[in-house]
Coordinates of C-alpha atoms in Angstrom, one line a residue:
X1 CA 43.7 163.4 73.3
X2 CA 46.6 161.7 75.6
X3 CA 44.0 161.0 78.2
X4 CA 43.1 157.3 76.1
X5 CA 46.8 156.6 77.3
X6 CA 46.5 157.1 80.2
X7 CA 46.6 153.9 83.5
X8 CA 43.9 154.5 86.5
X9 CA 47.2 153.3 88.7
X10 CA 45.1 153.7 92.5
X11 CA 41.8 152.2 91.5
X12 CA 40.7 148.6 89.5
X13 CA 42.5 145.6 89.7
X14 CA 46.2 145.3 89.2
X15 CA 47.9 142.7 87.9
X16 CA 45.9 142.9 84.2
X17 CA 47.2 146.6 84.5
X18 CA 50.4 146.6 86.0
X19 CA 51.0 144.0 82.9
X20 CA 49.3 146.2 80.2
X21 CA 52.0 148.8 81.3
X22 CA 55.0 146.8 81.3
X23 CA 54.6 145.7 78.4
X24 CA 55.7 147.6 75.9
X25 CA 57.7 149.1 78.3
X26 CA 59.8 145.6 77.5
X27 CA 58.9 144.8 73.8
X28 CA 60.0 148.7 72.9
X29 CA 63.3 147.7 74.4
X30 CA 63.6 144.9 73.2
X31 CA 62.9 146.1 70.1
X32 CA 65.5 148.9 70.5
X33 CA 67.8 146.4 71.1
X34 CA 66.7 143.7 68.0
X35 CA 67.5 147.2 66.8
X36 CA 70.7 147.8 67.7
X37 CA 71.6 143.1 67.3
X38 CA 70.3 143.3 63.4
X39 CA 73.3 146.5 63.7
X40 CA 76.2 144.4 65.0
X41 CA 75.1 141.4 62.3
X42 CA 76.0 144.0 60.0
X43 CA 79.1 144.9 60.2
X44 CA 79.4 140.7 61.6
X45 CA 78.4 139.4 58.6
X46 CA 80.1 142.2 56.2
X47 CA 82.5 144.0 57.5
X48 CA 84.4 142.2 60.8
X49 CA 84.9 140.7 64.2
X50 CA 86.9 143.8 65.3
X51 CA 83.5 146.2 63.9
X52 CA 81.3 143.3 65.7
X53 CA 83.5 144.0 68.8
X54 CA 83.9 148.5 67.9
X55 CA 79.9 148.2 68.3
X56 CA 79.1 145.6 70.8
X57 CA 81.3 146.0 72.6
X58 CA 81.1 149.6 74.1
X59 CA 77.8 149.7 76.1
X60 CA 79.3 150.0 79.4
X61 CA 81.3 152.6 78.3
X62 CA 78.3 154.0 77.7
X63 CA 76.0 153.2 80.4
X64 CA 79.2 154.3 82.5
X65 CA 78.6 157.7 81.2
X66 CA 75.0 158.1 80.6
X67 CA 73.1 156.4 83.7
X68 CA 73.9 159.6 85.7
X69 CA 71.7 161.1 84.0
X70 CA 68.9 158.6 83.2
X71 CA 68.7 158.1 87.0
X72 CA 67.3 161.5 87.1
X73 CA 64.9 160.1 84.9
X74 CA 63.6 158.3 87.6
X75 CA 62.6 161.2 89.6
X76 CA 61.0 162.5 87.1
X77 CA 59.3 159.9 86.8
X78 CA 58.3 159.0 90.6
X79 CA 57.9 163.2 91.3
X80 CA 55.1 163.5 88.1
X81 CA 53.9 160.2 88.9
X82 CA 52.4 161.3 93.1
X83 CA 51.9 165.4 91.6
X84 CA 49.6 163.2 88.9
X85 CA 47.8 161.4 92.0
X86 CA 47.2 164.1 93.9
X87 CA 46.1 165.6 91.2
X88 CA 48.0 169.2 91.4
X89 CA 47.7 170.3 87.8
X90 CA 49.9 173.5 88.3
X91 CA 53.4 171.8 90.4
X92 CA 53.1 168.9 87.7
X93 CA 53.4 171.5 85.1
X94 CA 56.0 173.5 86.1
X95 CA 58.3 169.3 86.8
X96 CA 57.7 168.6 83.3
X97 CA 58.9 171.7 82.2
X98 CA 62.1 171.3 84.3
X99 CA 62.7 167.5 83.5
X100 CA 62.4 168.5 80.4
X101 CA 65.0 171.2 80.3
X102 CA 67.5 169.1 82.2
X103 CA 66.9 166.8 79.8
X104 CA 68.3 169.0 76.6
X105 CA 70.8 170.6 79.3
X106 CA 72.6 166.8 80.3
X107 CA 72.3 166.2 76.4
X108 CA 74.5 169.3 75.3
X109 CA 76.8 167.9 78.0
X110 CA 77.4 164.5 77.2
X111 CA 77.0 165.3 73.4
X112 CA 80.9 167.7 74.6
X113 CA 82.5 165.4 77.7
X114 CA 82.1 162.3 75.2
X115 CA 84.4 164.1 72.6
X116 CA 87.0 163.6 75.0
X117 CA 86.9 161.4 76.7
X118 CA 85.7 158.1 74.1
X119 CA 89.7 157.3 74.0
X120 CA 89.8 157.4 77.7
X121 CA 87.6 155.5 78.5
X122 CA 88.9 152.8 75.3
X123 CA 91.8 153.0 76.9
X124 CA 90.9 152.4 80.3
X125 CA 89.1 148.6 79.2
X126 CA 92.1 147.8 77.6
X127 CA 90.4 147.7 73.9
X128 CA 92.7 145.3 71.4
X129 CA 94.1 147.8 69.4
X130 CA 93.7 146.7 66.0
X131 CA 90.0 147.3 67.7
X132 CA 90.9 150.7 68.6
X133 CA 90.1 153.2 66.0
X134 CA 87.0 151.8 64.9
X135 CA 85.8 151.8 68.8
X136 CA 85.9 155.4 69.3
X137 CA 85.1 156.5 66.0
X138 CA 82.1 154.7 66.8
X139 CA 81.2 155.8 70.1
X140 CA 82.0 159.7 69.1
X141 CA 79.5 159.6 66.3
X142 CA 76.6 157.4 69.5
X143 CA 77.4 160.8 71.8
X144 CA 76.7 162.8 68.6
X145 CA 73.0 162.6 69.5
X146 CA 73.1 162.7 73.4
X147 CA 71.0 165.1 73.2
X148 CA 69.0 163.0 71.4
X149 CA 69.0 160.4 73.8
X150 CA 68.4 162.4 77.0
X151 CA 64.7 164.0 74.9
X152 CA 63.4 161.3 74.6
X153 CA 64.1 159.4 78.3
X154 CA 62.5 162.2 80.6
X155 CA 59.7 162.6 77.4
X156 CA 59.3 159.1 78.3
X157 CA 59.3 159.2 82.3
X158 CA 56.8 161.6 81.7
X159 CA 54.2 159.5 80.1
X160 CA 54.4 156.8 81.8
X161 CA 53.8 159.1 85.0
X162 CA 50.8 158.5 83.6
X163 CA 50.3 154.8 82.3
X164 CA 51.0 155.9 78.6
X165 CA 54.3 153.1 78.0
X166 CA 52.9 152.6 73.8
X167 CA 53.5 155.9 72.6
X168 CA 57.2 155.6 72.8
X169 CA 57.2 151.9 72.3
X170 CA 56.1 153.4 69.0
X171 CA 58.4 156.7 68.5
X172 CA 61.6 153.7 69.0
X173 CA 59.7 151.1 66.7
X174 CA 59.8 153.6 64.5
X175 CA 63.4 155.3 65.2
X176 CA 64.9 151.5 65.2
X177 CA 63.7 150.4 61.8
X178 CA 65.6 153.9 60.1
X179 CA 68.4 152.3 61.9
X180 CA 68.3 149.2 60.5
X181 CA 67.3 150.3 56.5
X182 CA 69.9 153.1 57.4
X183 CA 72.9 150.4 58.8
X184 CA 72.1 148.2 55.7
X185 CA 72.3 151.3 52.6
X186 CA 75.4 152.6 54.2
X187 CA 77.4 148.9 55.1
X188 CA 76.6 147.3 51.7
X189 CA 75.9 150.0 48.8
X190 CA 78.2 153.0 50.9
X191 CA 80.7 150.5 52.5
X192 CA 80.7 152.6 55.5
X193 CA 81.3 150.1 58.2
X194 CA 81.4 151.3 61.7
X195 CA 81.1 155.3 60.6
X196 CA 77.3 154.2 58.6
X197 CA 76.5 151.9 62.0
X198 CA 77.0 154.7 63.9
X199 CA 75.2 157.9 61.7
X200 CA 72.1 155.5 61.3
X201 CA 71.9 155.0 65.1
X202 CA 72.2 158.7 65.1
X203 CA 69.3 158.8 62.8
X204 CA 67.1 157.1 65.1
X205 CA 68.0 158.5 68.2
X206 CA 67.0 161.8 66.2
X207 CA 63.3 159.9 65.4
X208 CA 62.3 158.9 68.4
X209 CA 63.7 162.5 70.0
X210 CA 61.1 164.0 67.7
X211 CA 58.2 161.4 67.8
X212 CA 58.2 161.9 71.7
X213 CA 58.6 165.5 71.6
X214 CA 55.1 165.5 69.1
X215 CA 53.3 163.4 71.8
X216 CA 54.0 165.9 74.6
X217 CA 53.2 169.3 72.4
X218 CA 49.2 167.3 72.4
X219 CA 48.9 165.5 76.3
X220 CA 46.3 167.1 78.4
X221 CA 47.0 170.0 80.8
X222 CA 48.0 168.2 83.1
X223 CA 51.8 167.2 81.8
X224 CA 51.4 168.9 78.4
X225 CA 54.4 170.6 76.9
X226 CA 54.6 174.3 75.6
X227 CA 58.6 175.3 74.0
X228 CA 57.4 178.4 75.9
X229 CA 57.6 177.4 78.7
X230 CA 60.7 175.3 79.5
X231 CA 63.0 176.9 82.5
X232 CA 63.5 174.7 86.0
X233 CA 62.1 175.7 88.8
X234 CA 64.4 175.1 91.7
X235 CA 61.7 172.8 94.0
X236 CA 61.3 169.9 91.0
X237 CA 64.7 170.2 90.5
X238 CA 65.3 169.2 94.4
X239 CA 63.1 166.9 94.2
X240 CA 64.0 164.9 90.9
X241 CA 67.9 165.3 91.9
X242 CA 66.9 163.8 95.9
X243 CA 65.3 160.7 93.9
X244 CA 67.0 160.2 91.0
X245 CA 71.0 161.4 91.9
X246 CA 71.3 158.2 94.1
X247 CA 69.1 155.7 91.4
X248 CA 72.1 157.4 88.2
X249 CA 75.2 156.7 90.8
X250 CA 73.4 153.6 90.8
X251 CA 73.7 153.2 87.3
X252 CA 77.4 154.6 87.3
X253 CA 79.2 152.3 89.8
X254 CA 77.0 149.5 88.3
X255 CA 78.6 150.4 85.2
X256 CA 81.9 151.3 86.0
X257 CA 82.5 147.4 87.7
X258 CA 80.8 146.0 84.1
X259 CA 83.5 148.4 83.2
X260 CA 86.5 146.7 84.8
X261 CA 84.7 143.0 83.8
X262 CA 85.2 143.8 80.2
X263 CA 89.0 145.3 80.8
X264 CA 89.7 141.6 81.6
X265 CA 87.3 140.0 78.4
X266 CA 88.8 142.1 76.4
X267 CA 91.9 140.6 76.8
X268 CA 91.6 137.7 75.9
X269 CA 92.0 139.1 73.1
X270 CA 89.3 140.2 69.5
X271 CA 87.3 136.9 69.5
X272 CA 86.7 136.4 73.1
X273 CA 85.5 140.1 72.9
X274 CA 83.4 139.8 70.0
X275 CA 81.6 136.8 71.6
X276 CA 80.6 137.9 74.8
X277 CA 79.6 141.0 72.6
X278 CA 77.1 138.9 70.8
X279 CA 76.0 137.3 73.8
X280 CA 75.2 140.3 76.2
X281 CA 72.2 141.2 73.6
X282 CA 70.6 137.5 75.1
X283 CA 70.9 139.3 78.3
X284 CA 69.3 142.9 77.4
X285 CA 66.4 141.3 75.7
X286 CA 65.7 138.5 79.4
X287 CA 66.8 141.9 81.7
X288 CA 64.2 144.0 80.1
X289 CA 60.9 141.6 80.7
X290 CA 62.9 143.0 84.8
X291 CA 63.3 146.5 83.8
X292 CA 59.1 147.0 82.4
X293 CA 58.3 145.8 85.7
X294 CA 60.4 148.2 87.6
X295 CA 59.2 151.1 85.6
X296 CA 55.2 149.5 86.2
X297 CA 56.7 149.4 90.3
X298 CA 57.8 152.8 90.6
X299 CA 55.1 154.2 89.0
X300 CA 52.2 152.3 90.6
X301 CA 53.7 152.6 93.7
X302 CA 54.4 156.1 93.7
X303 CA 50.7 157.5 92.7
X304 CA 49.9 154.8 95.5
X305 CA 52.0 155.9 98.3
X306 CA 51.3 159.2 97.7
X307 CA 47.6 158.3 98.4
X308 CA 48.6 156.5 101.3
X309 CA 46.9 153.0 100.1
X310 CA 49.5 151.0 102.2
X311 CA 47.7 147.7 101.2
X312 CA 47.7 148.0 97.8
X313 CA 51.4 149.0 97.8
X314 CA 52.3 146.1 98.7
X315 CA 50.4 144.6 95.7
X316 CA 52.1 146.4 93.6
X317 CA 55.0 144.2 94.7
X318 CA 54.2 141.0 95.1
X319 CA 52.9 140.6 91.8
X320 CA 55.2 142.9 89.4
X321 CA 57.9 140.3 91.5
X322 CA 55.8 138.0 90.1
X323 CA 56.3 138.7 86.5
X324 CA 59.4 140.4 86.0
X325 CA 60.8 136.7 87.7
X326 CA 58.7 134.4 85.6
X327 CA 58.8 136.6 82.5
X328 CA 63.0 136.9 82.3
X329 CA 62.9 133.5 83.5
X330 CA 61.2 132.4 80.2
X331 CA 63.5 134.0 78.1
X332 CA 66.9 133.2 80.2
X333 CA 65.2 129.7 79.4
X334 CA 65.0 129.9 76.1
X335 CA 68.1 131.8 74.8
X336 CA 70.1 129.0 77.0
X337 CA 69.1 126.2 74.7
X338 CA 68.8 127.8 72.1
X339 CA 72.6 129.6 72.7
X340 CA 74.6 127.6 69.6
X341 CA 71.6 129.2 67.2
X342 CA 70.9 132.4 68.3
X343 CA 74.6 133.3 68.3
X344 CA 74.7 131.7 64.3
X345 CA 72.4 134.4 63.8
X346 CA 74.7 137.3 64.6
X347 CA 78.0 135.7 63.0
X348 CA 80.0 133.0 60.8
X349 CA 82.7 132.0 63.0
X350 CA 82.8 129.4 64.8
X351 CA 85.5 130.9 67.9
X352 CA 83.7 134.0 68.4
X353 CA 80.7 131.2 68.8
X354 CA 82.0 129.5 71.4
X355 CA 83.1 132.3 73.4
X356 CA 79.0 133.8 73.2
X357 CA 77.8 130.3 74.0
X358 CA 80.2 129.9 77.4
X359 CA 78.9 133.3 78.5
X360 CA 74.8 132.6 77.8
X361 CA 75.7 129.2 80.3
X362 CA 76.8 130.8 82.4
X363 CA 75.8 134.2 82.6
X364 CA 72.0 134.5 81.2
X365 CA 71.1 131.2 82.8
X366 CA 71.5 133.0 85.7
X367 CA 70.1 137.0 84.8
X368 CA 66.4 136.3 85.9
X369 CA 68.4 136.5 89.7
X370 CA 68.4 140.9 89.1
X371 CA 64.6 141.2 89.9
X372 CA 65.2 140.2 92.8
X373 CA 66.9 143.4 94.1
X374 CA 66.3 145.7 90.6
X375 CA 62.2 145.4 92.0
X376 CA 63.2 145.6 95.3
X377 CA 65.3 149.0 94.9
X378 CA 62.5 150.3 92.3
X379 CA 59.4 149.8 95.2
X380 CA 61.4 151.1 97.7
X381 CA 62.1 154.2 94.8
X382 CA 58.2 154.2 94.5
X383 CA 57.7 156.0 98.5
X384 CA 60.8 158.1 98.4
X385 CA 63.4 155.6 99.3
X386 CA 66.4 156.0 96.8
X387 CA 70.0 155.6 98.5
X388 CA 69.2 152.7 100.0
X389 CA 68.3 151.0 97.2
X390 CA 71.5 152.8 95.5
X391 CA 73.9 151.4 98.6
X392 CA 73.2 147.7 98.9
X393 CA 73.5 147.4 95.3
X394 CA 77.0 149.3 95.5
X395 CA 78.3 146.6 98.4
X396 CA 76.7 144.9 96.9
X397 CA 77.3 143.4 94.0
X398 CA 79.3 147.0 92.2
X399 CA 81.4 146.1 94.8
X400 CA 81.6 142.5 94.4
X401 CA 82.6 142.2 91.3
X402 CA 85.8 145.3 91.2
X403 CA 86.8 143.0 93.8
X404 CA 86.2 139.6 92.2
X405 CA 87.9 141.2 89.2
X406 CA 91.5 141.8 90.7
X407 CA 91.9 139.1 93.9
X408 CA 89.3 135.4 92.6
X409 CA 90.1 136.6 88.3
X410 CA 93.6 137.8 89.2
X411 CA 94.2 134.2 90.5
X412 CA 92.5 131.8 88.4
X413 CA 92.6 133.9 85.0
X414 CA 89.8 132.7 82.9
X415 CA 86.9 133.3 80.6
X416 CA 84.5 130.9 83.3
X417 CA 85.8 132.8 86.1
X418 CA 85.6 136.3 85.1
X419 CA 81.9 135.7 84.5
X420 CA 80.9 133.8 87.0
X421 CA 81.2 137.1 89.5
X422 CA 77.4 137.5 87.4
X423 CA 75.5 135.0 88.5
X424 CA 76.9 135.2 92.7
X425 CA 76.5 139.0 92.4
X426 CA 72.3 138.4 92.0
X427 CA 72.4 136.2 94.8
X428 CA 74.5 138.0 97.4
X429 CA 72.9 141.8 96.5
X430 CA 68.9 140.2 96.0
X431 CA 69.8 138.5 99.5
X432 CA 70.0 142.1 101.3
X433 CA 68.0 143.8 99.5
X434 CA 65.0 141.9 100.2
X435 CA 65.7 142.3 103.6
X436 CA 66.2 146.4 103.3
X437 CA 62.2 146.5 101.2
X438 CA 61.0 144.2 104.1
X439 CA 62.5 146.2 106.4
X440 CA 62.1 149.9 105.7
X441 CA 58.8 149.1 104.0
X442 CA 57.1 147.7 107.7
X443 CA 59.2 151.1 109.5
X444 CA 57.6 153.5 106.4
X445 CA 54.7 152.1 106.9
X446 CA 53.7 151.8 110.3
X447 CA 55.0 155.5 111.1
X448 CA 52.9 156.4 107.9
X449 CA 49.8 154.6 109.6
X450 CA 49.7 155.2 112.7
X451 CA 47.3 156.5 114.9
X452 CA 44.9 155.2 112.4
X453 CA 45.6 158.8 110.1
X454 CA 47.2 157.9 106.9
X455 CA 46.3 161.5 105.1
X456 CA 48.0 162.0 100.9
X457 CA 51.4 162.5 101.4
X458 CA 53.0 165.5 101.1
X459 CA 56.8 167.0 99.9

């Protein structure tokens, strides 16, 4: 049943397959963000600017807490893709049940932790007093859905390992339609405000998780899920963690740097916080195209590198980078020139619109630059190198942003100065990561092909 959704990553032309693999990921992320944006728009038009800041400004905090576990899903994708490339059914089955068991346990853990740390995290980022109560309420409701969020992300990683990116997209679309519908009902008819938006989001997360699980239960034998077989095999957990933990750590540190920036943004008041939260929606959409080709890069590279198709790995990198920059660059252009129009869809507050347009002109216009380090790092992870891209991102982007907040921004405490750290960090991190990628690739490829012999990769 699931086999028709699979993609042969080892043979034939690459460009079309990369695009067909990546676009459903990008579209599903965009649809999900549009549904989130619809929630922001609902509270913006029918509740107020404080509600917008409470709902829209929580992203960096959520990412900070959950990114370590989402990084493990990247490791799951790499490990299972290698087993699929080698047609090792027994190992693949064991790995699938291991990662899905991990998804449940990590989700429950985050649910509990999130309830306790929500007020503390919001205090750390100096959420304005007039927003605090609403932000805590929304964040606690959001964390109730953590088991479902983890199950969806790990399940989607399993499906992507065989090239199936369409059904995870269908899951998110269905969940998003329910989410927006319930948001309107809860806010407009039941007057539940931020709590209503949170409950609608929670319901959507339940639906997306249930659909992904249903797909895995009816999959081909290679990745079919059986709830009775859920268990954690140490060997697979170690392999997933080796790849995924550095990626997750990178995400956590990256989010921490963004939390530091969020603290600076919040210091300018709720209108600036709301404007920034609105503009971030556009940045997400541009980034989703980059992330989609990151997923394509890591999955295609994992299978081809496992089978020692080194020239094909080089082509995967080139074509993914070109597509990622081109598509994200196009959306950056559209949102930059239409900033006032698009921002007006979220709110009618002139001050909020002005602050949002400022962020778009500085940050969104340069978002495409992040492809240089994101896709290079993904290619390295596909070859089993995960700590290096994490360290490069830590130094070139995360630490730089933190230093910028406490030095440059302190000396010139303006909204524009604070936002300028984004394009600066993207350029520096991109240069470092590209250099690292080409040096490491040359070293790895020489080692694998030395003596004219290139065998399938063993763990």
